[in-house]
Amino acid sequence: MSIPHYKQLHQLLKQQILTGTFQEGALLPSENELCATHHITRATVRQALDELVKEKLIYKHRGKGSVVSPRRKSLGLLSFKGFSEVVGASHTPVNTEILHKPTIQPWPEDFFYPLSEREIEVGCIYLERLRFADNHPVMLEYTYIPTIDLSGFLEYNLGKDSLFETLHVHYNLDIINVEQDIRAIVADKNTTDQLGLMTGAPVLHIYRRYGTNRTDFYIYSSLYCNTTHYALSNSFDS
Amino acid sequence: MSIPHYKQLHQLLKQQILTGTFQEGALLPSENELCATHHITRATVRQALDELVKEKLIYKHRGKGSVVSPRRKSLGLLSFKGFSEVVGASHTPVNTEILHKPTIQPWPEDFFYPLSEREIEVGCIYLERLRFADNHPVMLEYTYIPTIDLSGFLEYNLGKDSLFETLHVHYNLDIINVEQDIRAIVADKNTTDQLGLMTGAPVLHIYRRYGTNRTDFYIYSSLYCNTTHYALSNSFDS
DNA sequence: GAGTGGTCTAGACCACCTG
DNA sequence: AGGTGGTCTAGACCACTCG
């Protein structure tokens, strides 16, 4: 038995939560029940549950049990806030239009992040999307994904915000980390056209690198945001 | 004994790390040693150490021991990257000039975040700082701190980046969370003057709200950044 | 009162690292 | 070989929640 019991139990429960065997707000089996059904002690069960708490997949109530958390929404990586609502307001719905369908191609010259040899070798999947908040274009997004073990990717439909969802479901690829460089610049012609701005308007420009649960596998994005009416909003801990 | 043993040990070790009793890179006493000196079992010791690991104050090496982590640098909340270095480069040194010393005053009208009644009642400490990277002004910062249990604060010298350091050392106040709204705007006259920019130059504008280990105690900042030569850079997990 | 998670004890064996 | 952290057992008592 090379894989520790607590990790096995953690994986099992995680799958059951993600696949809906345990719904949001539902109670997990109690620690004592899990002890009995898996023939392990409570310390081991608690170790597994601690992992789930750390991942915010569950939270615990003394005297009640372990409750499945509401599905977290996109980490605040891509949320917009109305100019006036500022805080606590409901987020406006975001739609997405694909300007350039995912295609395999070489990396651009002078790419904005240094790439590993392996990344350069395999090339990348490139796609271009335009995001709308409240039916106004707010963000132009260029995304680059290394073509590593992603067979069949081009066939999936990325209609909505489903890029990360697709990667998660089909390739077990999760985003665990984001690094970003942010600047305010004067938009060029193509950008002003796409975002419906005047010449010379200021836009937010962001280079992003997403880290994943595969070591040395990163996803890159270059973003241009019209922040005239909506602010780009995010929050983070620690 | 109302406070659990593992929390007591956690607090003790945390203090000893933060006050330098255990230096960066040093080994903590082994788990068995801690068991002996504190007359508790290993499970309890490990619970305390797990907390420290979660806070990234230590990391563990099997067969070696528990090592004190390098002091983390300001959470990437305020780091700038040279335009060309982009990633992995050493950060340029940041200096700070105080434009307006901390003074107690009422909150501005139409403050950028909704305030609680208690916050409005007590007023705020207001200060204004200008940050330099490589001797160029890059960021104009307006900060508002509710005047709650901060007696003596005005006497401390905030010469450098020491605002959060001061709050931690003297008031045991830690930043645990940041929420920010980011926009690209055209700088007004005062901002261009302070940041040494041309009229009409785009600047990054950020509203920030810092959450702390005191519930319902927030610190607010409004930031204007010149990103012509340096990008505002941050990274976050999960 | 019965069940839940929170804390804790007193052991054990293992894989890993260093002298 | 001896010490370190990683995993695990088999108990125990407590505070809390709910019917």
Coordinates of C-alpha atoms (C1' of nucleotides) in Angstrom, one line a residue:
Chain A
M1 CA 0.0 0.0 0.0
S2 CA 2.2 2.9 -1.2
I3 CA -0.5 5.5 -1.3
P4 CA -1.4 6.6 2.3
H5 CA -5.0 5.8 3.4
Y6 CA -5.8 9.4 4.1
K7 CA -4.9 10.5 0.6
Q8 CA -7.0 7.7 -0.9
L9 CA -10.0 8.8 1.2
H10 CA -9.3 12.4 0.3
Q11 CA -9.3 11.7 -3.4
L12 CA -12.4 9.5 -3.1
L13 CA -14.4 12.2 -1.3
K14 CA -13.1 14.9 -3.6
Q15 CA -14.3 13.0 -6.6
Q16 CA -17.7 12.4 -5.0
I17 CA -18.1 16.1 -4.2
L18 CA -17.0 17.3 -7.7
T19 CA -19.2 14.7 -9.5
G20 CA -22.2 15.6 -7.4
T21 CA -22.5 12.5 -5.3
F22 CA -22.5 14.9 -2.4
Q23 CA -24.4 18.1 -3.3
E24 CA -23.7 21.6 -2.1
G25 CA -24.8 22.0 1.5
A26 CA -25.1 18.2 2.0
L27 CA -23.6 16.5 5.0
L28 CA -20.7 14.1 4.4
P29 CA -20.8 10.9 6.4
S30 CA -19.7 11.5 9.9
E31 CA -16.1 10.9 10.9
N32 CA -17.1 7.8 12.8
E33 CA -19.0 6.4 9.9
L34 CA -16.0 7.0 7.6
C35 CA -13.9 5.2 10.2
A36 CA -16.2 2.2 10.1
T37 CA -16.7 2.0 6.3
H38 CA -13.0 2.4 5.5
H39 CA -11.6 0.4 8.5
I40 CA -9.3 3.2 9.6
T41 CA -9.1 5.4 12.7
R42 CA -10.5 8.8 13.3
A43 CA -7.1 10.5 13.1
T44 CA -6.7 9.2 9.5
V45 CA -10.2 10.3 8.6
R46 CA -9.6 13.7 10.0
Q47 CA -6.4 14.0 8.0
A48 CA -8.4 13.4 4.8
L49 CA -11.1 15.9 5.8
D50 CA -8.5 18.5 6.8
E51 CA -7.3 18.4 3.2
L52 CA -10.8 19.1 2.0
V53 CA -11.2 22.0 4.4
K54 CA -7.9 23.4 3.2
E55 CA -9.2 23.2 -0.4
K56 CA -12.4 24.8 0.8
L57 CA -14.5 22.0 -0.6
I58 CA -16.1 21.4 2.8
Y59 CA -16.4 23.3 6.1
K60 CA -17.2 21.8 9.5
H61 CA -19.8 22.6 12.2
R62 CA -19.1 21.2 15.6
G63 CA -22.1 19.1 16.7
K64 CA -23.5 19.0 13.2
G65 CA -21.0 17.5 10.7
S66 CA -19.0 18.3 7.5
V67 CA -20.9 20.3 5.0
V68 CA -20.1 20.5 1.3
S69 CA -19.2 24.1 0.3
P70 CA -20.9 26.0 -2.5
R71 CA -19.0 25.7 -5.7
R72 CA -16.4 28.5 -5.9
K73 CA -16.7 30.8 -8.8
S74 CA -13.7 31.4 -10.9
L75 CA -11.5 32.7 -8.1
G76 CA -12.2 36.3 -8.8
L77 CA -9.8 36.0 -11.6
L78 CA -12.2 37.5 -14.1
S79 CA -14.9 39.4 -12.3
F80 CA -16.0 42.9 -13.2
K81 CA -17.6 45.4 -10.9
G82 CA -19.9 48.2 -12.0
F83 CA -18.4 51.6 -11.7
S84 CA -20.9 52.7 -9.0
E85 CA -21.8 49.5 -7.2
V86 CA -18.2 49.0 -6.0
V87 CA -18.8 46.4 -3.4
G88 CA -21.3 43.8 -2.3
A89 CA -23.3 44.2 -5.5
S90 CA -24.3 41.3 -7.7
H91 CA -21.9 40.7 -10.5
T92 CA -23.1 41.5 -14.0
P93 CA -23.3 38.5 -16.4
V94 CA -20.4 38.0 -18.6
N95 CA -20.7 36.7 -22.2
T96 CA -18.0 35.6 -24.4
E97 CA -17.4 35.8 -28.2
I98 CA -14.7 33.7 -29.8
L99 CA -12.8 35.9 -32.2
H100 CA -10.3 33.3 -33.2
K101 CA -11.0 29.6 -32.7
P102 CA -8.3 27.6 -31.0
T103 CA -5.6 26.6 -33.5
I104 CA -2.2 25.0 -33.1
Q105 CA 0.6 27.2 -34.1
P106 CA 4.2 28.2 -33.1
W107 CA 4.7 30.7 -30.3
P108 CA 4.8 34.4 -31.3
E109 CA 8.3 35.8 -31.5
D110 CA 9.3 37.9 -28.5
F111 CA 6.7 36.2 -26.3
F112 CA 5.9 38.1 -23.2
Y113 CA 7.1 35.4 -20.9
P114 CA 10.3 33.3 -21.2
L115 CA 9.4 29.8 -22.4
S116 CA 11.1 26.5 -21.7
E117 CA 12.6 24.5 -24.5
R118 CA 9.9 21.9 -24.1
E119 CA 7.2 24.6 -24.5
I120 CA 8.8 26.0 -27.6
E121 CA 9.2 22.5 -29.1
V122 CA 5.5 21.5 -28.8
G123 CA 4.1 24.8 -29.9
C124 CA 0.9 26.3 -28.6
I125 CA -2.9 26.4 -28.9
Y126 CA -3.9 30.0 -29.6
L127 CA -7.3 31.5 -29.1
E128 CA -8.8 35.0 -29.0
R129 CA -11.9 36.0 -27.1
L130 CA -13.9 39.1 -26.5
R131 CA -15.7 39.3 -23.2
F132 CA -18.9 41.3 -22.6
A133 CA -20.4 42.6 -19.4
D134 CA -23.9 43.8 -19.7
N135 CA -23.6 43.5 -23.4
H136 CA -20.7 45.9 -23.6
P137 CA -17.3 44.7 -24.7
V138 CA -14.9 45.0 -21.7
M139 CA -12.0 42.7 -22.3
L140 CA -10.0 41.4 -25.2
E141 CA -8.2 38.2 -24.4
Y142 CA -5.3 36.4 -26.2
T143 CA -4.6 33.0 -24.7
Y144 CA -1.7 30.6 -25.3
I145 CA -1.7 27.0 -24.1
P146 CA 1.3 24.7 -24.6
T147 CA 0.2 21.7 -26.8
I148 CA 1.2 19.1 -24.3
D149 CA -1.0 16.0 -23.8
L150 CA -4.1 17.9 -25.0
S151 CA -5.2 15.6 -27.8
G152 CA -8.7 16.3 -28.9
F153 CA -8.7 19.8 -27.3
L154 CA -9.5 21.5 -30.6
E155 CA -12.8 19.6 -30.9
Y156 CA -14.2 20.9 -27.6
N157 CA -16.6 23.8 -27.7
L158 CA -15.4 26.8 -25.8
G159 CA -18.5 28.8 -26.2
K160 CA -18.7 30.3 -22.8
D161 CA -16.3 30.8 -19.9
S162 CA -15.5 27.1 -20.2
L163 CA -11.8 27.1 -21.0
F164 CA -10.7 26.2 -17.5
E165 CA -13.8 24.0 -17.0
T166 CA -12.9 22.1 -20.2
L167 CA -9.3 21.6 -19.0
H168 CA -10.5 20.4 -15.7
V169 CA -13.1 18.0 -16.9
H170 CA -11.2 16.5 -19.8
Y171 CA -7.6 16.7 -18.7
N172 CA -7.8 16.9 -14.9
L173 CA -5.9 20.2 -15.2
D174 CA -6.6 22.7 -12.4
I175 CA -5.4 26.3 -12.0
I176 CA -3.7 26.7 -8.7
N177 CA -1.8 29.9 -9.1
V178 CA -1.8 33.2 -11.0
E179 CA 0.9 35.7 -11.6
Q180 CA 0.1 39.0 -13.4
D181 CA 1.8 42.2 -14.5
I182 CA -0.6 45.1 -14.9
R183 CA -0.2 48.3 -16.8
A184 CA -2.2 51.2 -18.0
I185 CA -1.6 52.0 -21.7
V186 CA -3.1 53.9 -24.6
A187 CA -5.0 51.5 -26.7
D188 CA -3.9 50.8 -30.3
K189 CA -6.3 50.9 -33.2
N190 CA -7.3 47.2 -33.2
T191 CA -8.0 47.3 -29.4
T192 CA -10.1 50.5 -29.6
D193 CA -12.1 49.0 -32.4
Q194 CA -12.8 45.8 -30.6
L195 CA -13.6 47.4 -27.3
G196 CA -15.6 50.3 -28.9
L197 CA -13.3 53.0 -27.5
M198 CA -12.2 56.4 -28.7
T199 CA -8.7 56.9 -30.1
G200 CA -6.2 57.5 -27.3
A201 CA -8.4 56.0 -24.6
P202 CA -6.6 54.4 -21.6
V203 CA -6.9 50.6 -21.2
L204 CA -5.7 48.1 -18.7
H205 CA -3.2 45.7 -20.0
I206 CA -2.4 42.5 -18.2
Y207 CA 0.1 39.7 -18.8
R208 CA -1.0 36.6 -16.9
R209 CA 0.6 33.3 -16.3
Y210 CA -1.5 30.6 -14.8
G211 CA 0.2 27.8 -12.8
T212 CA -1.5 24.4 -12.8
N213 CA -1.4 21.1 -10.9
R214 CA 0.9 19.8 -13.6
T215 CA 4.4 21.0 -12.8
D216 CA 5.9 23.2 -15.4
F217 CA 2.7 23.5 -17.3
Y218 CA 1.6 27.1 -17.6
I219 CA -1.2 28.9 -19.5
Y220 CA -0.5 32.4 -20.7
S221 CA -2.9 35.3 -21.4
S222 CA -2.6 38.8 -22.6
L223 CA -5.6 40.9 -21.7
Y224 CA -6.8 44.4 -22.7
C225 CA -9.6 45.8 -20.6
N226 CA -12.0 48.7 -21.1
T227 CA -12.4 49.9 -17.5
T228 CA -14.5 53.0 -18.3
H229 CA -17.6 51.6 -16.8
Y230 CA -16.5 48.4 -15.1
A231 CA -13.5 48.0 -12.8
L232 CA -11.5 44.8 -12.9
S233 CA -12.0 43.2 -9.5
N234 CA -10.1 40.6 -7.6
S235 CA -9.3 39.5 -4.1
F236 CA -6.8 37.2 -2.6
D237 CA -5.8 35.9 0.8
S238 CA -2.7 35.5 2.9
Chain B
M1 CA -7.3 25.2 30.4
S2 CA -9.5 26.9 27.9
I3 CA -6.9 27.5 25.2
P4 CA -5.9 24.3 23.5
H5 CA -2.3 23.2 23.9
Y6 CA -1.6 23.1 20.2
K7 CA -2.8 26.8 19.8
Q8 CA -0.6 27.8 22.7
L9 CA 2.4 26.1 21.2
H10 CA 1.6 27.5 17.8
Q11 CA 1.5 31.1 19.2
L12 CA 4.7 30.6 21.1
L13 CA 6.6 29.3 18.1
K14 CA 5.1 32.0 15.9
Q15 CA 6.3 34.7 18.2
Q16 CA 9.7 33.2 18.4
I17 CA 10.0 33.1 14.7
L18 CA 8.7 36.6 14.1
T19 CA 10.9 38.1 16.9
G20 CA 14.0 36.3 15.5
T21 CA 14.6 33.7 18.3
F22 CA 14.6 31.3 15.4
Q23 CA 16.2 32.8 12.3
E24 CA 15.5 32.2 8.7
G25 CA 16.7 28.8 7.6
A26 CA 17.2 27.7 11.2
L27 CA 15.8 24.4 12.4
L28 CA 13.0 24.3 14.9
P29 CA 13.4 21.9 17.8
S30 CA 12.4 18.4 16.6
E31 CA 8.8 17.2 17.2
N32 CA 10.0 14.8 19.9
E33 CA 11.9 17.6 21.6
L34 CA 8.8 19.8 21.6
C35 CA 6.8 16.8 23.0
A36 CA 9.3 16.5 25.9
T37 CA 9.7 20.2 26.8
H38 CA 6.0 20.9 26.6
H39 CA 4.8 17.6 28.1
I40 CA 2.4 16.9 25.2
T41 CA 2.2 14.1 22.6
R42 CA 3.4 14.2 19.1
A43 CA -0.1 14.5 17.6
T44 CA -0.5 17.8 19.5
V45 CA 2.9 19.1 18.5
R46 CA 2.2 18.2 14.9
Q47 CA -1.1 20.1 15.0
A48 CA 0.8 23.2 16.1
L49 CA 3.4 22.8 13.4
D50 CA 0.7 22.2 10.7
E51 CA -0.6 25.7 11.5
L52 CA 2.8 27.1 10.9
V53 CA 3.2 25.3 7.6
K54 CA -0.2 26.6 6.6
E55 CA 1.0 30.1 7.3
K56 CA 4.2 29.3 5.4
L57 CA 6.3 30.3 8.4
I58 CA 8.0 27.0 8.2
Y59 CA 8.4 24.1 5.9
K60 CA 9.4 20.5 6.7
H61 CA 12.0 18.1 5.3
R62 CA 11.6 14.5 6.2
G63 CA 14.7 13.2 7.8
K64 CA 15.9 16.7 8.5
G65 CA 13.4 18.8 10.5
S66 CA 11.3 21.9 10.4
V67 CA 12.9 24.9 8.8
V68 CA 12.0 28.5 9.3
S69 CA 10.9 30.0 5.9
P70 CA 12.5 33.1 4.5
R71 CA 10.5 36.2 5.5
R72 CA 7.9 36.7 2.8
K73 CA 8.0 40.1 1.2
S74 CA 4.8 42.0 1.4
L75 CA 2.6 39.4 -0.4
G76 CA 3.3 40.8 -3.8
L77 CA 0.9 43.5 -2.9
L78 CA 3.3 46.2 -3.8
S79 CA 6.0 44.9 -6.1
F80 CA 7.0 46.4 -9.4
K81 CA 8.7 44.8 -12.3
G82 CA 10.8 46.4 -14.9
F83 CA 9.2 46.7 -18.2
S84 CA 11.7 44.4 -19.9
E85 CA 12.7 42.0 -17.1
V86 CA 9.2 40.7 -16.8
V87 CA 9.8 37.6 -14.8
G88 CA 12.3 36.1 -12.4
A89 CA 14.3 39.3 -12.3
S90 CA 15.4 40.9 -9.0
H91 CA 13.0 43.5 -7.8
T92 CA 14.1 47.1 -7.9
P93 CA 14.4 48.8 -4.5
V94 CA 11.4 50.8 -3.5
N95 CA 11.7 54.0 -1.5
T96 CA 8.9 55.9 0.1
E97 CA 8.3 59.6 0.7
I98 CA 5.6 60.8 3.1
L99 CA 3.6 63.6 1.4
H100 CA 1.1 63.9 4.2
K101 CA 1.9 62.7 7.7
P102 CA -0.7 60.6 9.4
T103 CA -3.4 62.7 10.9
I104 CA -6.7 62.0 12.5
Q105 CA -9.6 63.4 10.5
P106 CA -13.2 62.5 9.4
W107 CA -13.7 60.3 6.4
P108 CA -13.9 62.0 3.1
E109 CA -17.5 62.4 1.8
D110 CA -18.4 59.8 -0.9
F111 CA -15.7 57.4 0.3
F112 CA -14.9 54.7 -2.2
Y113 CA -16.1 51.9 0.0
P114 CA -19.2 51.8 2.1
L115 CA -18.3 52.3 5.8
S116 CA -19.9 50.8 8.9
E117 CA -21.4 53.1 11.5
R118 CA -18.7 52.3 13.9
E119 CA -16.0 53.3 11.3
I120 CA -17.7 56.6 10.6
E121 CA -18.0 57.3 14.3
V122 CA -14.3 56.9 15.1
G123 CA -13.0 58.7 12.1
C124 CA -9.8 57.7 10.4
I125 CA -6.1 58.2 10.2
Y126 CA -5.1 59.6 6.8
L127 CA -1.8 59.5 5.2
E128 CA -0.3 60.2 1.7
R129 CA 2.8 58.6 0.4
L130 CA 4.7 58.6 -2.8
R131 CA 6.7 55.4 -3.8
F132 CA 9.8 55.3 -5.9
A133 CA 11.3 52.5 -7.9
D134 CA 14.8 53.1 -9.0
N135 CA 14.4 56.7 -8.0
H136 CA 11.4 57.3 -10.3
P137 CA 8.0 58.1 -8.7
V138 CA 5.8 55.2 -9.6
M139 CA 2.9 55.2 -7.2
L140 CA 0.8 57.8 -5.3
E141 CA -0.9 56.3 -2.4
Y142 CA -3.7 57.6 -0.2
T143 CA -4.4 55.4 2.9
Y144 CA -7.2 55.5 5.4
I145 CA -7.2 53.6 8.7
P146 CA -10.1 53.6 11.2
T147 CA -9.0 55.1 14.5
I148 CA -9.9 52.1 16.6
D149 CA -7.6 51.0 19.4
L150 CA -4.6 52.6 17.8
S151 CA -3.5 54.9 20.6
G152 CA 0.0 56.2 20.0
F153 CA 0.0 55.4 16.3
L154 CA 0.7 59.0 15.2
E155 CA 4.0 58.9 17.2
Y156 CA 5.5 56.1 15.2
N157 CA 7.8 56.8 12.3
L158 CA 6.5 55.4 9.0
G159 CA 9.6 56.4 7.1
K160 CA 9.8 53.3 4.9
D161 CA 7.4 50.5 3.9
S162 CA 6.8 50.0 7.5
L163 CA 3.0 50.8 7.8
F164 CA 2.0 47.1 8.0
E165 CA 5.1 46.3 9.9
T166 CA 4.2 48.9 12.5
L167 CA 0.7 47.7 12.8
H168 CA 1.9 44.1 13.3
V169 CA 4.6 44.9 15.9
H170 CA 2.7 47.4 18.0
Y171 CA -0.9 46.3 17.6
N172 CA -0.7 42.7 16.6
L173 CA -2.6 43.6 13.5
D174 CA -2.0 41.4 10.4
I175 CA -3.2 41.7 6.9
I176 CA -4.9 38.5 5.8
N177 CA -6.8 39.5 2.8
V178 CA -6.9 42.0 0.0
E179 CA -9.7 43.1 -2.3
Q180 CA -9.0 45.4 -5.2
D181 CA -10.8 47.2 -8.0
I182 CA -8.5 48.2 -10.9
R183 CA -9.0 50.7 -13.7
A184 CA -7.0 52.5 -16.3
I185 CA -7.8 56.2 -16.3
V186 CA -6.4 59.5 -17.6
A187 CA -4.4 61.1 -14.8
D188 CA -5.5 64.5 -13.4
K189 CA -3.2 67.4 -12.9
N190 CA -2.1 66.6 -9.4
T191 CA -1.4 63.0 -10.2
T192 CA 0.7 63.8 -13.3
D193 CA 2.6 66.4 -11.3
Q194 CA 3.4 64.0 -8.5
L195 CA 4.3 61.1 -10.9
G196 CA 6.1 63.2 -13.4
L197 CA 3.9 62.4 -16.3
M198 CA 2.6 64.3 -19.3
T199 CA -0.9 65.6 -19.4
G200 CA -3.3 63.0 -20.6
A201 CA -1.1 60.1 -19.7
P202 CA -2.8 56.8 -18.7
V203 CA -2.3 55.7 -15.1
L204 CA -3.5 52.7 -13.2
H205 CA -6.0 53.4 -10.5
I206 CA -6.7 50.9 -7.7
Y207 CA -9.1 50.9 -4.8
R208 CA -7.9 48.5 -2.2
R209 CA -9.5 47.1 1.0
Y210 CA -7.2 45.2 3.3
G211 CA -8.9 42.7 5.6
T212 CA -7.1 42.0 9.0
N213 CA -7.1 39.5 11.8
R214 CA -9.5 41.8 13.7
T215 CA -12.9 41.1 12.4
D216 CA -14.6 44.1 10.8
F217 CA -11.3 46.1 10.8
Y218 CA -10.3 47.2 7.3
I219 CA -7.7 49.4 5.9
Y220 CA -8.4 51.3 2.7
S221 CA -6.1 52.7 0.0
S222 CA -6.5 54.5 -3.2
L223 CA -3.5 54.1 -5.5
Y224 CA -2.3 55.8 -8.7
C225 CA 0.5 54.1 -10.6
N226 CA 2.7 55.2 -13.3
T227 CA 3.2 52.0 -15.3
T228 CA 5.2 53.5 -18.2
H229 CA 8.4 51.8 -17.1
Y230 CA 7.3 49.4 -14.4
A231 CA 4.4 47.1 -14.3
L232 CA 2.4 46.5 -11.2
S233 CA 3.0 42.8 -10.4
N234 CA 1.3 40.4 -8.1
S235 CA 0.5 36.7 -7.8
F236 CA -1.9 34.7 -5.8
D237 CA -2.9 31.1 -5.2
S238 CA -5.9 28.9 -5.2
Chain C
dG1 C1' -29.5 11.9 25.4
dA2 C1' -27.4 10.5 21.3
dG3 C1' -24.5 12.0 17.8
dT4 C1' -21.1 15.3 16.0
dG5 C1' -16.6 17.4 15.5
dG6 C1' -12.4 19.3 18.7
dT7 C1' -8.7 18.0 21.4
dC8 C1' -5.5 14.7 23.4
dT9 C1' -2.8 10.5 25.0
dA10 C1' 0.6 6.7 24.4
dG11 C1' 2.1 4.1 21.8
dA12 C1' 3.9 1.9 16.8
dC13 C1' 6.3 1.3 12.2
dC14 C1' 8.1 3.5 8.2
dA15 C1' 11.0 6.4 4.7
dC16 C1' 14.3 9.6 4.6
dC17 C1' 18.7 12.1 5.8
dT18 C1' 23.1 12.7 7.9
dG19 C1' 27.4 11.5 10.2
Chain D
dA1 C1' 22.9 3.7 13.3
dG2 C1' 20.3 7.2 15.2
dG3 C1' 17.4 10.9 14.6
dT4 C1' 13.8 13.2 11.7
dG5 C1' 9.2 13.8 10.0
dG6 C1' 5.1 10.8 7.7
dT7 C1' 1.5 7.7 8.7
dC8 C1' -1.5 5.1 11.7
dT9 C1' -3.8 2.7 15.7
dA10 C1' -7.1 2.5 19.7
dG11 C1' -8.6 4.4 22.8
dA12 C1' -10.5 8.9 25.8
dC13 C1' -13.0 13.2 27.3
dC14 C1' -15.1 17.5 25.9
dA15 C1' -18.4 21.2 23.8
dC16 C1' -21.7 21.7 20.8
dT17 C1' -26.2 20.7 18.1
dC18 C1' -30.5 18.6 17.5
dG19 C1' -34.7 16.2 18.4

